[in-house]
Tab-separated table of C-alpha atoms in Angstrom:
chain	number	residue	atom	x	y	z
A	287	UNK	CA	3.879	67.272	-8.661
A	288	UNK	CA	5.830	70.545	-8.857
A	289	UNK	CA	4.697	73.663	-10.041
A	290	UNK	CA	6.311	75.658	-12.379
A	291	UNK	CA	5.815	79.207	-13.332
A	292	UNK	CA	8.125	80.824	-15.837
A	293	UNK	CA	7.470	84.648	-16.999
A	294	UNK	CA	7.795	86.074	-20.825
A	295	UNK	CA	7.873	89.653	-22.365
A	296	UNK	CA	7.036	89.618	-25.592
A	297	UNK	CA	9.310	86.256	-26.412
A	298	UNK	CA	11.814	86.775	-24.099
A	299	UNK	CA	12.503	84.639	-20.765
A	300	UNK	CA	12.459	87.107	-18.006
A	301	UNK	CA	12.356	84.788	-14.853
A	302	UNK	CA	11.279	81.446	-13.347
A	303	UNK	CA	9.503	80.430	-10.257
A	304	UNK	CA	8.309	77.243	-8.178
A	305	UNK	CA	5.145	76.800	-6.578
A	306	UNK	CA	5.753	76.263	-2.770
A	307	UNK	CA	3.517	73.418	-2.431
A	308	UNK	CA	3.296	69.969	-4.373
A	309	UNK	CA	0.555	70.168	-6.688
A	310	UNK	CA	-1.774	66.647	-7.791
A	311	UNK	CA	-4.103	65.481	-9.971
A	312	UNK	CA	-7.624	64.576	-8.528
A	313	UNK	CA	-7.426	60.979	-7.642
A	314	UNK	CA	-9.900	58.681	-10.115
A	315	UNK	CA	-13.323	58.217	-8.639
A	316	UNK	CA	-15.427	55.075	-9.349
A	317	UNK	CA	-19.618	55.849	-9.896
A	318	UNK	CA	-20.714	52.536	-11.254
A	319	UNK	CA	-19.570	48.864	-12.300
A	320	UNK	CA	-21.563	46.680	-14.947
A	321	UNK	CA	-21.196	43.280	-12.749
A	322	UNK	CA	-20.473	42.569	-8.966
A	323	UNK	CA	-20.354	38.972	-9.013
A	324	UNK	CA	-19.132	35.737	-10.653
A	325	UNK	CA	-21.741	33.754	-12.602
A	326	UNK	CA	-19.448	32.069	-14.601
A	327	UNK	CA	-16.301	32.298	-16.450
A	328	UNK	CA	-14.718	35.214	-14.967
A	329	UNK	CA	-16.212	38.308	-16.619
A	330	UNK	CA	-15.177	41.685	-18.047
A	331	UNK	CA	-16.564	44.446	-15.894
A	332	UNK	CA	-16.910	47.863	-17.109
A	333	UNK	CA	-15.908	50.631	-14.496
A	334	UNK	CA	-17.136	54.268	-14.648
A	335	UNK	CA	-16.375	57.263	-13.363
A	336	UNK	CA	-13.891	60.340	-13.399
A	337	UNK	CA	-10.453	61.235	-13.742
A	338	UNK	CA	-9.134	58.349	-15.155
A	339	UNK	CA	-7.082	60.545	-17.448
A	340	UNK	CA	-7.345	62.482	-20.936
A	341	UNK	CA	-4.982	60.308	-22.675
A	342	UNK	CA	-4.135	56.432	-21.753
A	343	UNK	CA	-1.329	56.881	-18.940
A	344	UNK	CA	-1.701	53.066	-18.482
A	345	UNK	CA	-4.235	52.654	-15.096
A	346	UNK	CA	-4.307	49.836	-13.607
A	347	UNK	CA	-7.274	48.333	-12.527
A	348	UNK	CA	-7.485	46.185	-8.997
A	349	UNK	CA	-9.592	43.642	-7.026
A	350	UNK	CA	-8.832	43.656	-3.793
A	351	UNK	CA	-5.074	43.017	-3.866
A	352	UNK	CA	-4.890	41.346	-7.071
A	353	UNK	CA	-4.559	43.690	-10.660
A	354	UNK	CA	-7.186	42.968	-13.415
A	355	UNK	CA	-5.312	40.263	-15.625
A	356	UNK	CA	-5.991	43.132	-18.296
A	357	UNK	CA	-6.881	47.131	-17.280
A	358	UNK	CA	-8.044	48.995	-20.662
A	359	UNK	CA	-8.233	52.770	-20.286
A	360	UNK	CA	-11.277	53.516	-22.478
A	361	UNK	CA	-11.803	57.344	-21.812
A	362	UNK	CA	-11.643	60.037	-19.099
A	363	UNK	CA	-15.085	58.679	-17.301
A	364	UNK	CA	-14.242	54.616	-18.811
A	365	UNK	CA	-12.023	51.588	-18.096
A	366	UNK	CA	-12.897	48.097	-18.415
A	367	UNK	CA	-11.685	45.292	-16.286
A	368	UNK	CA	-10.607	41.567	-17.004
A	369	UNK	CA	-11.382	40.381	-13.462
A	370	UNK	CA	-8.301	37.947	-12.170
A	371	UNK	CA	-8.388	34.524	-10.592
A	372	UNK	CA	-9.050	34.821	-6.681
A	373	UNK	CA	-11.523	33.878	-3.950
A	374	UNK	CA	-13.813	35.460	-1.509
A	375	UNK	CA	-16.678	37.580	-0.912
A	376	UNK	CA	-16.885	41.656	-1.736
A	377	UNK	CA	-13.585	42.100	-3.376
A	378	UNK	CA	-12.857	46.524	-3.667
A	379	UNK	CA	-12.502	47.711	-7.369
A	380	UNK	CA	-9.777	50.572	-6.813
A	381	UNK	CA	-8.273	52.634	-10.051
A	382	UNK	CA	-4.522	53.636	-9.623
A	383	UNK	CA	-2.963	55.963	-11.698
A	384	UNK	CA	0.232	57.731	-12.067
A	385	UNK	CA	0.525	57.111	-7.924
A	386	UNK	CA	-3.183	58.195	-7.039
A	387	UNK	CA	-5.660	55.940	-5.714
A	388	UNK	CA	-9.316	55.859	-5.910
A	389	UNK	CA	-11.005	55.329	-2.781
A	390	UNK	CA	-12.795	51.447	-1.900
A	391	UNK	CA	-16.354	51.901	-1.736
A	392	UNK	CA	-18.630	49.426	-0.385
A	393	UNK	CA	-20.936	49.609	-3.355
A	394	UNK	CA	-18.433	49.117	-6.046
A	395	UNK	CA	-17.009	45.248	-5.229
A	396	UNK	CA	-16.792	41.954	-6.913
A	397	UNK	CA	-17.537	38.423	-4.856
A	398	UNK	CA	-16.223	35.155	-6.766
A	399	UNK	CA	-17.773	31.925	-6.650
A	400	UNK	CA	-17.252	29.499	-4.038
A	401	UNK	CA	-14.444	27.624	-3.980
A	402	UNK	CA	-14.960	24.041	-4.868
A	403	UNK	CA	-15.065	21.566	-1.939
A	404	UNK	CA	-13.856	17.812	-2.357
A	405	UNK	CA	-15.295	15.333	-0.088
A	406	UNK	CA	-14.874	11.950	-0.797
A	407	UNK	CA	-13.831	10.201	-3.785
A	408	UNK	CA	-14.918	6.399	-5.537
A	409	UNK	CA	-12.078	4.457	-6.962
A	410	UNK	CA	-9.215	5.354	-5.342
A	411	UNK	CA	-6.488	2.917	-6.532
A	412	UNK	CA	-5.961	3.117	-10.081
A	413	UNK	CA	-3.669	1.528	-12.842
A	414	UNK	CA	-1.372	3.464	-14.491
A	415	UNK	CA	-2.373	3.318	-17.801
A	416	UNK	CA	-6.292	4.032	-18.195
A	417	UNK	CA	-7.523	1.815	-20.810
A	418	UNK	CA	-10.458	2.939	-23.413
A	419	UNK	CA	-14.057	2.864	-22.094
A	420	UNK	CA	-12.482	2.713	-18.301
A	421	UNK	CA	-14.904	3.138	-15.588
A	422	UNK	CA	-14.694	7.033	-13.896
A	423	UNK	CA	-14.339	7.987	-10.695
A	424	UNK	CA	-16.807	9.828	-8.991
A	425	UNK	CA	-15.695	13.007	-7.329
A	426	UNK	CA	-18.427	14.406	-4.522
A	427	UNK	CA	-18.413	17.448	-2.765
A	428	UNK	CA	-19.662	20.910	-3.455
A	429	UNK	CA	-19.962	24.285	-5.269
A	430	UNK	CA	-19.225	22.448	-8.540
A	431	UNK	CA	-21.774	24.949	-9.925
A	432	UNK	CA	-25.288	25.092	-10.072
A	433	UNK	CA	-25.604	24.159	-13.972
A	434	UNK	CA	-22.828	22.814	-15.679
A	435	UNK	CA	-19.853	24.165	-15.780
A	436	UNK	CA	-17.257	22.164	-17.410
A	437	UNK	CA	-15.368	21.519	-14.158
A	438	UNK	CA	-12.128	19.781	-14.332
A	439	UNK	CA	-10.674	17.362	-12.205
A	440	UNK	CA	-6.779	17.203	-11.241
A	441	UNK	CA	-5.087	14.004	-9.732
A	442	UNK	CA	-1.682	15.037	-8.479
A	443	UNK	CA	-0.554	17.882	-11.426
A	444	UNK	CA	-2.773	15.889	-14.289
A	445	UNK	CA	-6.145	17.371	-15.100
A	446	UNK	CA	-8.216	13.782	-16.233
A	447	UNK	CA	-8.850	12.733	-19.673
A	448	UNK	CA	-12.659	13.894	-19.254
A	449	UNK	CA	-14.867	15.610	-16.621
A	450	UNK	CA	-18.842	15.402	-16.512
A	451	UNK	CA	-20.569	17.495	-14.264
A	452	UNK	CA	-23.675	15.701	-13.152
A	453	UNK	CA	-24.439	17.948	-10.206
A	454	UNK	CA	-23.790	20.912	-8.140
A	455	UNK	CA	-21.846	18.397	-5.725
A	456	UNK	CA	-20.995	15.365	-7.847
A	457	UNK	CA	-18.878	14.988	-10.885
A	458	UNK	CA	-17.367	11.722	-12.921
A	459	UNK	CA	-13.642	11.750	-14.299
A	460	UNK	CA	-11.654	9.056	-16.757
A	461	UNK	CA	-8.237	9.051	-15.161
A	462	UNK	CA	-5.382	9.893	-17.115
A	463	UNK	CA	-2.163	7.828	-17.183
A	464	UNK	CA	0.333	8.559	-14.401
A	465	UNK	CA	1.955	6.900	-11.547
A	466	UNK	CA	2.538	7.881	-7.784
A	467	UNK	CA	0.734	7.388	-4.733
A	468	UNK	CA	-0.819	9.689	-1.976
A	469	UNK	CA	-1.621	12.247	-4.437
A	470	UNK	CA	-4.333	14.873	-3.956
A	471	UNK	CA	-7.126	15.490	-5.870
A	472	UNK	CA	-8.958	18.655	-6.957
A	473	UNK	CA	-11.769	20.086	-8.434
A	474	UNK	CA	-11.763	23.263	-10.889
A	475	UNK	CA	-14.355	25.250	-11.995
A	476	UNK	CA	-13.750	27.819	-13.856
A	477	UNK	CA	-10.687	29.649	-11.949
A	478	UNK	CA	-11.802	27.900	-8.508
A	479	UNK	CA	-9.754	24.766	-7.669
A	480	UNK	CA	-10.913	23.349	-4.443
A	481	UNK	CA	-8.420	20.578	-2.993
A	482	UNK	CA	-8.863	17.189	-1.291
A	483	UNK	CA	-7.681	17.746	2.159
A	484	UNK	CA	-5.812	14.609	2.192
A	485	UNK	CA	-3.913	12.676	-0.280
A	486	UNK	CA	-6.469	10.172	-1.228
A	487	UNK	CA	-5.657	8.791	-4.578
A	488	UNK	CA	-2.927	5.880	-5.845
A	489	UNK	CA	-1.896	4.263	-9.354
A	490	UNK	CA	-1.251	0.735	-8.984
A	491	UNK	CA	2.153	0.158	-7.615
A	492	UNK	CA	4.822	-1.706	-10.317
A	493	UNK	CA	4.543	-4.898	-10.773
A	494	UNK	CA	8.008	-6.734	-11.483
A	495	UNK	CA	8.090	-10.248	-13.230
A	496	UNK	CA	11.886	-10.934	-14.470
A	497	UNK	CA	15.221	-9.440	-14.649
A	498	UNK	CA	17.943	-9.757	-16.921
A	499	UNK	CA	20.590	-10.924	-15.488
A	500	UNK	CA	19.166	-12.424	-12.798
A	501	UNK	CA	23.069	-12.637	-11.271
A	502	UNK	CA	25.573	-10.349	-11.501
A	503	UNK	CA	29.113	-9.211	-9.895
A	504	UNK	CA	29.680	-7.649	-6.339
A	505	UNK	CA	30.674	-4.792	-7.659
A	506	UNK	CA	27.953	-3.834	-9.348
A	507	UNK	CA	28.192	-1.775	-12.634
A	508	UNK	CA	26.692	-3.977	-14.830
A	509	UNK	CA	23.375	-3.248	-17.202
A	510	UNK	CA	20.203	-5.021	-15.984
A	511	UNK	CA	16.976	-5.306	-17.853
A	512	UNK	CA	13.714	-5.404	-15.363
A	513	UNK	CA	10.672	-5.962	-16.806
A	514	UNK	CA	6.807	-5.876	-15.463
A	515	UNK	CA	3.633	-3.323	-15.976
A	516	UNK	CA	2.551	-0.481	-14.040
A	517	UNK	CA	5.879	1.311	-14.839
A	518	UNK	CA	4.390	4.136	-16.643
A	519	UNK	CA	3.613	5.375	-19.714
A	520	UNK	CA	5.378	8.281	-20.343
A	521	UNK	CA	8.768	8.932	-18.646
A	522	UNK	CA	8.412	10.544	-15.029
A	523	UNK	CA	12.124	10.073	-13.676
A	524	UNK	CA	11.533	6.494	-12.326
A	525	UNK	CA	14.361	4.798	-10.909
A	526	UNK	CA	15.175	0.809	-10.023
A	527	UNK	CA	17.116	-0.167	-6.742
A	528	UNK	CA	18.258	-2.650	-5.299
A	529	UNK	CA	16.734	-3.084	-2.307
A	530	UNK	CA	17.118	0.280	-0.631
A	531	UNK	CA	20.136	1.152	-3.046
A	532	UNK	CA	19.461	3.039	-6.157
A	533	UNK	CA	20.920	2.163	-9.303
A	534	UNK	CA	24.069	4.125	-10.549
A	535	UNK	CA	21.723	5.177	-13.582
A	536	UNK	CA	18.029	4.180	-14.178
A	537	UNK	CA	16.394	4.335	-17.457
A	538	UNK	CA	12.403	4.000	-18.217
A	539	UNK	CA	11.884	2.151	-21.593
A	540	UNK	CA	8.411	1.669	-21.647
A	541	UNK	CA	5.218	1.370	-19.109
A	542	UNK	CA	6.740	-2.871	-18.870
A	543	UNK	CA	10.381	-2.190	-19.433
A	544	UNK	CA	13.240	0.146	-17.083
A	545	UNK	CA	17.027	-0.661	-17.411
A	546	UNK	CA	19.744	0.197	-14.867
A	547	UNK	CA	23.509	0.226	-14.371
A	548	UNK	CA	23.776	-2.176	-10.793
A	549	UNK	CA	24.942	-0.567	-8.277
A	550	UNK	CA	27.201	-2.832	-5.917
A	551	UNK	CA	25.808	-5.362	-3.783
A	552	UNK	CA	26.198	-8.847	-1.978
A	553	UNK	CA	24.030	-11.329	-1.727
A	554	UNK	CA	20.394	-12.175	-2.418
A	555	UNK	CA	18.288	-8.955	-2.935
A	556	UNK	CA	14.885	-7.423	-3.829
A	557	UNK	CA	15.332	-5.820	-7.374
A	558	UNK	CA	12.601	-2.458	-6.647
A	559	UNK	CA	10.711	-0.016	-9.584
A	560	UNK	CA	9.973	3.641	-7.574
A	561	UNK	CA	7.380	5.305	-9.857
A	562	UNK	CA	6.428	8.401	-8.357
A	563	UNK	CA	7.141	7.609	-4.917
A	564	UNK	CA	5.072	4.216	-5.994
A	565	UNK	CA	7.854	1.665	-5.134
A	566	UNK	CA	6.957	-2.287	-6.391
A	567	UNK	CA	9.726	-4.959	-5.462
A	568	UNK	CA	10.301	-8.037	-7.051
A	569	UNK	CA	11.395	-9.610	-3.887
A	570	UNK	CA	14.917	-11.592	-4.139
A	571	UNK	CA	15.162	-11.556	-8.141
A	572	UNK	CA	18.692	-10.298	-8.223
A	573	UNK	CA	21.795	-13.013	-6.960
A	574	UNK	CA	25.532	-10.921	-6.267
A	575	UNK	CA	27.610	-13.176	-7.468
A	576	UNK	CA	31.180	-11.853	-6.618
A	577	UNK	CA	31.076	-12.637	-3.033
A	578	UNK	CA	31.838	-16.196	-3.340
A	579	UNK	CA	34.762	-14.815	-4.728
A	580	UNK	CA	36.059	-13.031	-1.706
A	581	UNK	CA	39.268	-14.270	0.163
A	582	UNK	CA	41.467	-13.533	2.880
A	583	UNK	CA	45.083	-12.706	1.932
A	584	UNK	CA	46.889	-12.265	5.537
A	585	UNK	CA	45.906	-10.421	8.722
A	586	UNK	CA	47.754	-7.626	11.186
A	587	UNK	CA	48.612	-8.711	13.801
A	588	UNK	CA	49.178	-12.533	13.413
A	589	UNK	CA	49.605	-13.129	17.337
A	590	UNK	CA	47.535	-11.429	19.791
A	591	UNK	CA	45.099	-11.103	23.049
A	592	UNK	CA	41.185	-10.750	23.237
A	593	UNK	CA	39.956	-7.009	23.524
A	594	UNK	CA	42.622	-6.348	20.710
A	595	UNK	CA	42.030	-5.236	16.903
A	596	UNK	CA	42.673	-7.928	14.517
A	597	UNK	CA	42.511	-6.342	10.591
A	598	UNK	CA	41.976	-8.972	8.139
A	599	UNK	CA	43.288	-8.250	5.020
A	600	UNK	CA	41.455	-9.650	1.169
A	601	UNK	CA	39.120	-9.227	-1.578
A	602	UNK	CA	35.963	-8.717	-2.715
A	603	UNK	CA	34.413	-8.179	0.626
A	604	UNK	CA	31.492	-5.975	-0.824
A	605	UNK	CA	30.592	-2.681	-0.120
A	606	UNK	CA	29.504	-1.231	4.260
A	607	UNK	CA	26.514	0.505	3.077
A	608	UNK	CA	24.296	-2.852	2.345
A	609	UNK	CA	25.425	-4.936	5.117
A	610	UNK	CA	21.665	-6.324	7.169
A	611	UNK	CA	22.586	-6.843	10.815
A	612	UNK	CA	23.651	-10.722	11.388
A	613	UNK	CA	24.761	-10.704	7.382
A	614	UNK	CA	28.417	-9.977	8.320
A	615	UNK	CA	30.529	-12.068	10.542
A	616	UNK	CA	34.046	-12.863	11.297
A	617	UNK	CA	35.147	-15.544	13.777
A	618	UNK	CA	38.671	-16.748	15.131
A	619	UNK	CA	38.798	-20.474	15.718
A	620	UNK	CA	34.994	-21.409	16.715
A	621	UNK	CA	34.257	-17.815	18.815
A	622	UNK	CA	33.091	-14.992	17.302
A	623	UNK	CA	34.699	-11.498	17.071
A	624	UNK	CA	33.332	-9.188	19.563
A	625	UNK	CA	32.418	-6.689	17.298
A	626	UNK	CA	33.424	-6.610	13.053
A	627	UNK	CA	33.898	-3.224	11.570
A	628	UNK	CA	33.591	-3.076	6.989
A	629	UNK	CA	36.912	-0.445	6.578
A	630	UNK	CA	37.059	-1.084	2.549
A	631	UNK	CA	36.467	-4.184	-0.011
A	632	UNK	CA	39.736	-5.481	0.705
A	633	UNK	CA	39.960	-4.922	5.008
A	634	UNK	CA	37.840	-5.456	7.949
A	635	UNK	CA	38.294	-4.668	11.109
A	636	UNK	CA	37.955	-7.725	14.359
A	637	UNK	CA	37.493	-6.813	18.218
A	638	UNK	CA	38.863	-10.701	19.468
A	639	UNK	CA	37.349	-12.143	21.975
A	640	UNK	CA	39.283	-13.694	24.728
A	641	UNK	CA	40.709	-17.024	23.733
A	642	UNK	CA	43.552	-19.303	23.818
A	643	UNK	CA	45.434	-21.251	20.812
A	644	UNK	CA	47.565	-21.439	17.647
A	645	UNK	CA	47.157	-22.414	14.094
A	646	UNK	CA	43.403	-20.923	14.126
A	647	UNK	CA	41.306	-20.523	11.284
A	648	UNK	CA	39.804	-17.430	10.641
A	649	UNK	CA	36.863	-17.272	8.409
A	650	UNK	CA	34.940	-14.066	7.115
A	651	UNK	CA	30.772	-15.031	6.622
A	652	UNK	CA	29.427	-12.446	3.444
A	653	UNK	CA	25.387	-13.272	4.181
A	654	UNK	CA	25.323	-16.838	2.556
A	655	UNK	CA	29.133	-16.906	1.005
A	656	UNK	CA	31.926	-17.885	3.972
A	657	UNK	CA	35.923	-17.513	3.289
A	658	UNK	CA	38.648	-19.315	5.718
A	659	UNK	CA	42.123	-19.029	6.152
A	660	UNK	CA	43.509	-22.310	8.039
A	661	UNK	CA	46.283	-22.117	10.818
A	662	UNK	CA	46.745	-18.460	10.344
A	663	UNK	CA	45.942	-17.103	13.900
A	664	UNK	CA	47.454	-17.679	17.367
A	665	UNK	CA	46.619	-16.435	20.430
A	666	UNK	CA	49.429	-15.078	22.896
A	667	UNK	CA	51.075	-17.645	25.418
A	668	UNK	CA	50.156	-17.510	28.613
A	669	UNK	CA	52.780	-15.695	30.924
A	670	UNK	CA	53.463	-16.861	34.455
A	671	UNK	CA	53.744	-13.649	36.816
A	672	UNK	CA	53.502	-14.908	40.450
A	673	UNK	CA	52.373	-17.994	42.637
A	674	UNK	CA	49.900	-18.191	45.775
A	675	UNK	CA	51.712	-19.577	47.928
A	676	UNK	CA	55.266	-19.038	46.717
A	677	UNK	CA	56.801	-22.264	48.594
A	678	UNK	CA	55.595	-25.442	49.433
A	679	UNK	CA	56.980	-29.058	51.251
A	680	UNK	CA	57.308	-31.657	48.255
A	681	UNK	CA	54.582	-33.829	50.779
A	682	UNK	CA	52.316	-30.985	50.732
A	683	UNK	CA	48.574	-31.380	48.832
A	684	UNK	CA	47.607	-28.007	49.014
A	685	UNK	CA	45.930	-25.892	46.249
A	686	UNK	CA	48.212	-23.115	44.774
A	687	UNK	CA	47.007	-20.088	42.936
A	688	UNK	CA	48.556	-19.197	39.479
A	689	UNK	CA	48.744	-15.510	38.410
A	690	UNK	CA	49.559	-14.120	35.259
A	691	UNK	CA	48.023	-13.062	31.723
A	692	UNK	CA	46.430	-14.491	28.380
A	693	UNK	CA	44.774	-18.180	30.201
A	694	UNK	CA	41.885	-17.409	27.733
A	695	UNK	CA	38.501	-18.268	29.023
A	696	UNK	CA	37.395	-20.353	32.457
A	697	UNK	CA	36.290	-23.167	29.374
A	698	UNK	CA	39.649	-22.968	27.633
A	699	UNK	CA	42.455	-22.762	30.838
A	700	UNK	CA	43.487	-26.408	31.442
């Protein structure tokens, strides 16, 4: 702090002057603390000393790096100390006030309890709702205190309906309702929470029995009802898919009803409840409808060779992003493109295979729905470019060679 000196006659300012050096406080100075160690609920512990200050300039108490959850300045030589959450052994008390620091002493520390250690647990798969009078789990591991000290037990974020301590490494839990899987599980006594070191506990997944439609358009945007158990019983942001596609909007109902606007789709799929990362599929409940619908208008170019790009042009061809390998096909006469790429719900792009022909059919195969246009497709003629050998006597039975372009495959040239 600076110094200030300022001189008077009688009541008149004569001068001023400033110490040369900074001037402080002594620092506070800790001589005794009521209680070193947790026994139970985390105490108040009475500090006393020196210097903590005439008046109450607000000091703040501190336990190792953590401040008291509440410092009260009592007096000059007394504070007291609500001693924060926190682990390990021979914690410093230290006093700071207005910048100064009391120094750590060894003889004026606080040591917490052990933290709680989970080792194994009974029970782990659990339904989502726990019904009245339900078995507990058994939770056993250590420090859970050597009389009883109300632990609590945590699954996930939930603390359990009820806790009963039986022993310093054993304790029995009624599960609340909730939903997920691979959640952790921990123990708390009073502010210790010791964690499982792996995630060790599951609800029962979903269960799904019927869906409402159980058909629907390609395009998806329809409500569907899906009904079951093990959906929950309070809402936790579950969502329905369709196989691996999540619905445009999911709604939870109740712990045996969810509703969804469809996304879009083809074919046969799995209609799927996610609760909590938890996911339970009713496997092919759900029928698209609107591929059988799907039809080929007309096709660029009409006339072509193999290695080209032939773009067939429709409808209702359903959307890229749920095609299954094998579930999308397009073939020219009886041969199969080379490779079909989805470009929209009305075009799809063909890599032809060689081939030779006219008035082909082309069909498009949607997983289990197929559409054909007859006669639409031809391939290019075959063009003539040179002959091996170039002349020949009418009497002569010799072999000629023919080259040239578009004679198709060895099975197809004639």
């Amino acid at each position: 702090l600076d110094f200030n000196v300022s001189l008077y006659k009688d009541t008149e300012h004569e001068s001023s002057g400033k110490s040369a050096e900074a001037w402080s406080y002594q620092s506070p100075v800790l001589t005794h603390v009521s209680l070193n160690r947790q026994i139970g609920a985390l105490p108040i512990v009475a500090l006393v000393g020196h210097g903590f200050g005439l008046l109450d300039y607000t000091p703040v108490v501190m336990v190792g790096n953590v401040p008291c959850t509440e410092s009260v300045w009592l007096s000059d030589r007394s504070l007291s100390c609500l001693v924060p959450p926190g682990s390990g052994s021979n914690q410093p008390f230290t006093v700071h006030l207005a910048g100064a620091v009391s120094t750590p002493l060894p003889d004026f520390t606080f040591s917490y309890l052990p933290t709680p250690v989970v080792q194994s647990v009974s029970n782990l798969v659990w339904a989502s709702q726990a019904a009245p009078g339900a078995a507990n789990i058994t939770v056993v591991g250590a420090h859970f205190g050597l009389t009883n000290s109300n632990p609590k037990v945590l699954i996930g974020d939930t603390f359990a309906l009820s806790t009963l301590w039986i022993s310093g490494s054993s304790v029995a839990a009624q599960v609340a309702p909730g939903v997920g899987k691979d959640l952790s599980l921990a123990v708390q006594v009073y502010a210790q929470v010791g964690v499982s070191n792996a995630s060790v506990f599951n609800y029962h997944a979903p269960v799904i029995t019927h869906v409402d439609p159980m058909t629907g358009p390609a395009a998806g945007n329809f409500s569907l009802t899906v009904l079951g158990s093990n959906f929950g019983e309070i809402d936790y942001n579950q969502t329905v898919l369709f196989d691996e596609i999540e619905c445009l909007h999911s709604s939870w109902i109740s712990s045996t009803t969810m509703e969804c606007i469809a996304p879009s789709g083809y074919g046969n799929v799995d209609v799927v409840v996610d609760a909590g990362g938890n996911p339970g599929a009713g496997i092919g409940m759900f029928q698209f409808t609107g591929a059988s619908g799907s039809g080929i208008w007309h096709m660029q170019p009409r006339r072509t060779t193999g290695g080209n790009v032939l773009r067939v042009y429709g409808h209702e061809f359903g959307p890229n992003t749920t095609y299954a390998p094998g579930a999308f096909d397009v073939t020219v006469g009886q041969t199969s493109c080379l490779s079909t790429t989805w470009v929209s719900q009305s075009a799809i792009d063909c890599v032809l295979a060689a081939g030779t022909g006219n008035d082909l059919n082309v069909t498009i195969i949607i997983s289990d729905y197929t559409s054909q246009m007859n006669g639409i497709f031809a391939y290019d003629e075959p063009q003539i470019m040179s002959l091996m050998p170039s002349h020949l006597p009418t009497s002569a039975n010799t072999t000629i060679s023919i080259h040239g372009m578009n004679f198709g495959t060895a099975c197809a040239a004639n």
